[in-house]
mmCIF file of C-alpha atoms in Angstrom:
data_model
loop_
_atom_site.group_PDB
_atom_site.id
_atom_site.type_symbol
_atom_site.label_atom_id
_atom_site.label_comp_id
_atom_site.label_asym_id
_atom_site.label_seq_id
_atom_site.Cartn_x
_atom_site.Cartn_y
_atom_site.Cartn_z
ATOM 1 C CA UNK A 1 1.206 3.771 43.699
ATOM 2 C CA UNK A 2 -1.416 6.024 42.075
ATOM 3 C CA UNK A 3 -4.335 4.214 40.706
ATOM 4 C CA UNK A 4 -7.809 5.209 39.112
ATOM 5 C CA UNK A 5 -9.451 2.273 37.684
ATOM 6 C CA UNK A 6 -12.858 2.403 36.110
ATOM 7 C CA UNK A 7 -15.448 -0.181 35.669
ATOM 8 C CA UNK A 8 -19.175 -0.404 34.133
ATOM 9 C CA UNK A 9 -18.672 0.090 30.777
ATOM 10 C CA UNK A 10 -20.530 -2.674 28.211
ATOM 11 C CA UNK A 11 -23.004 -2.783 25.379
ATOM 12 C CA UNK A 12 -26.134 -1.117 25.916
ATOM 13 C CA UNK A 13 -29.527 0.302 23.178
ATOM 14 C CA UNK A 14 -29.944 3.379 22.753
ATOM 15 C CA UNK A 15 -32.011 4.950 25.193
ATOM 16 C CA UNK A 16 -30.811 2.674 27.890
ATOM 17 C CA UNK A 17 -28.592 3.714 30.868
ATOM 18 C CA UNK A 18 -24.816 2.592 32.316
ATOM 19 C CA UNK A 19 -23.227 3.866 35.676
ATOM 20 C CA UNK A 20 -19.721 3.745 35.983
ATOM 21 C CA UNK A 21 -17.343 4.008 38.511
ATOM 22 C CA UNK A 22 -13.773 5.047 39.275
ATOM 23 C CA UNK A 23 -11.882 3.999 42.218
ATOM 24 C CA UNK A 24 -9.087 5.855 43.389
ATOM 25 C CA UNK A 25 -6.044 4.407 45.464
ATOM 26 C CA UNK A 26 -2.430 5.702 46.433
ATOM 27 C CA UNK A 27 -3.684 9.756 46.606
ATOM 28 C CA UNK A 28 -5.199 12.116 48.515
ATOM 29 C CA UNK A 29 -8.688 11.526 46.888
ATOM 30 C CA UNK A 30 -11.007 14.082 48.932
ATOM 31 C CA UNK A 31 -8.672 16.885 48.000
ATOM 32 C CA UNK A 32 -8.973 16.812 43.796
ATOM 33 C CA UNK A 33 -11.120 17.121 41.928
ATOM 34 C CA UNK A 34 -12.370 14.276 39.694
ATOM 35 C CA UNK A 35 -13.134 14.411 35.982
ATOM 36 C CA UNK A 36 -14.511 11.924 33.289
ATOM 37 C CA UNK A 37 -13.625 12.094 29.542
ATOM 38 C CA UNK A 38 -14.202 10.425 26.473
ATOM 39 C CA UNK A 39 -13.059 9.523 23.283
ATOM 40 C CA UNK A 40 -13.714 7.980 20.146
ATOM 41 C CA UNK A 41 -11.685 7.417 17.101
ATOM 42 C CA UNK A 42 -10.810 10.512 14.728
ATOM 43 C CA UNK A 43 -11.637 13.028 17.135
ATOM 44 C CA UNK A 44 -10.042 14.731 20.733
ATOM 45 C CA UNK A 45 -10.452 13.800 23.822
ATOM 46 C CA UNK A 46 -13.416 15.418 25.265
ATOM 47 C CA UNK A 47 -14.087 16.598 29.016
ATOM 48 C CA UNK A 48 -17.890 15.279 29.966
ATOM 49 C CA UNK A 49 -18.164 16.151 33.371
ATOM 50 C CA UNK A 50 -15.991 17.551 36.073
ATOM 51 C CA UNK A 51 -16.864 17.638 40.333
ATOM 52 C CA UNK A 52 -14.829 19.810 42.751
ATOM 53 C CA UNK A 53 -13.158 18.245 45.864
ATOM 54 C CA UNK A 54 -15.998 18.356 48.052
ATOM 55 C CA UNK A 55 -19.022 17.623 44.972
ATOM 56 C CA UNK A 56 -19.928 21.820 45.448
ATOM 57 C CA UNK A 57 -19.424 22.621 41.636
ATOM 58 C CA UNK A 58 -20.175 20.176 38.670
ATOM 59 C CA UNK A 59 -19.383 21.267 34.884
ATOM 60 C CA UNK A 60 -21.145 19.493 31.907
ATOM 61 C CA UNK A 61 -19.925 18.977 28.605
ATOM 62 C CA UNK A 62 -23.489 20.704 26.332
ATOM 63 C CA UNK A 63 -23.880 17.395 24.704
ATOM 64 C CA UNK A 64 -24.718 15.247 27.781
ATOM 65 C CA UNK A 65 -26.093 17.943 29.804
ATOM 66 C CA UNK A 66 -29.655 16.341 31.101
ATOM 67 C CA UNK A 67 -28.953 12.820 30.465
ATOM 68 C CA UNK A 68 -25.629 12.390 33.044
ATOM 69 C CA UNK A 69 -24.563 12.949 35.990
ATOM 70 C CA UNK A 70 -21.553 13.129 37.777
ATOM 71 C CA UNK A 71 -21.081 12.359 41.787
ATOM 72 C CA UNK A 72 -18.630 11.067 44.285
ATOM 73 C CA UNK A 73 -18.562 9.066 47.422
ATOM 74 C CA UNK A 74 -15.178 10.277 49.374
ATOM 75 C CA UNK A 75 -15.286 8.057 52.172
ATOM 76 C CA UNK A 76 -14.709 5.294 49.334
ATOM 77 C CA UNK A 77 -12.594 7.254 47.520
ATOM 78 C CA UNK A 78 -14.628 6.787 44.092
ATOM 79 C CA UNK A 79 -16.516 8.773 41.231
ATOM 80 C CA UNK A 80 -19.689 7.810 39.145
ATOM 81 C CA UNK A 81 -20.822 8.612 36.399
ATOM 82 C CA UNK A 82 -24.431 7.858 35.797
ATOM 83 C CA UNK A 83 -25.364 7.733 32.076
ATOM 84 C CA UNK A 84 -28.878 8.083 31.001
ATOM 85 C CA UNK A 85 -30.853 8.276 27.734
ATOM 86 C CA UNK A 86 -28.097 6.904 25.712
ATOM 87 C CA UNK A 87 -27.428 7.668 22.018
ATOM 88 C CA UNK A 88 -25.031 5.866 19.296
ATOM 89 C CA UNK A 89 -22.827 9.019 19.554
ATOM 90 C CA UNK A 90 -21.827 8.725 23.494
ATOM 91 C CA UNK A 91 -20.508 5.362 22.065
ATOM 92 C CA UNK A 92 -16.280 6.286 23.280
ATOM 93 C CA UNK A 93 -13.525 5.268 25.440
ATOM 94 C CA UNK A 94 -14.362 6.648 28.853
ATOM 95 C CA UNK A 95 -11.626 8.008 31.007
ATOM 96 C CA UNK A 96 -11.409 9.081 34.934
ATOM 97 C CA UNK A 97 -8.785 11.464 35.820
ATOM 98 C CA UNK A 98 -7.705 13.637 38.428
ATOM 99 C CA UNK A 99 -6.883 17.167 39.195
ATOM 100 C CA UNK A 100 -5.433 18.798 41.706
ATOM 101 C CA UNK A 101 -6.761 22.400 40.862
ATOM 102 C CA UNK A 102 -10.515 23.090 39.256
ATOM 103 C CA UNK A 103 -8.655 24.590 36.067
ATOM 104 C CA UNK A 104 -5.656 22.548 36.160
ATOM 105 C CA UNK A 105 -4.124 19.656 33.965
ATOM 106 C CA UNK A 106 -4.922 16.058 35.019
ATOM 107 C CA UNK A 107 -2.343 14.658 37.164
ATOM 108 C CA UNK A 108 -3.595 10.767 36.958
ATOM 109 C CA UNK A 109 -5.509 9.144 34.274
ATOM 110 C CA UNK A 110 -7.456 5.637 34.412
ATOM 111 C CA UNK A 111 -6.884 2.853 31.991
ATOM 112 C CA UNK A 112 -10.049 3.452 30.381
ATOM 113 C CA UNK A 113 -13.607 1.723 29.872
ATOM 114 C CA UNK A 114 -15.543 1.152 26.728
ATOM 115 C CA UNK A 115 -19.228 1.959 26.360
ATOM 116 C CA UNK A 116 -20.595 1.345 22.760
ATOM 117 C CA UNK A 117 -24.450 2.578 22.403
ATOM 118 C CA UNK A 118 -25.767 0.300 19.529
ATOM 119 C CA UNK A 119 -29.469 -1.363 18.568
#
């Protein structure tokens, strides 16, 4: 059974910093690539980061360029993503999904994490 399930997410000030994580089960995890979106109420689903298969090529969503970063340990078959310098507006659901091509759709999503940015 295919499984992404992300941890890490909590209450945190702005300006303050979260990492979380996604562990992957039940696919072939060192040949997708990995992706983490958000989402908040009202608006679409937006793609934050993206790494290829092997970490060689990152993508950044303009508003969090700077302040995350994405990475990935394959020999444990999970993906960070390490948040820094947060603001009210990075408050969202955050999602970890999978890919099996870098332009693809996502095949697999996670159940989701909440991080909420407030003083």
């Amino acid at each position: 059974q295919v499984q992404l399930v992300e941890s890490g997410g909590g209450l945190v000030q702005p300006g303050g910093s979260l990492r979380l994580s996604c562990a992957a089960s039940g696919f072939t995890f060192g040949t997708y690539a990995m992706s983490w979106y958000r989402q908040v109420p009202g608006k679409e689903r937006e793609l934050v980061a993206r790494i290829s298969s092997t970490g060689g090529i990152i993508n950044y969503a303009d508003s969090v360029k700077g302040r995350f970063t994405i990475s990935r340990d394959n020999a444990k078959n999970t993906v960070y993503l390490q948040m820094n310098s947060l603001k009210p507006e990075d408050t969202a659901v955050y999602y970890c999904s999978s890919q099996s091509r870098w332009i693809g759709t996502p095949n697999y999503w996670g159940q989701g994490t909440q991080v909420t940015v407030s003083s």
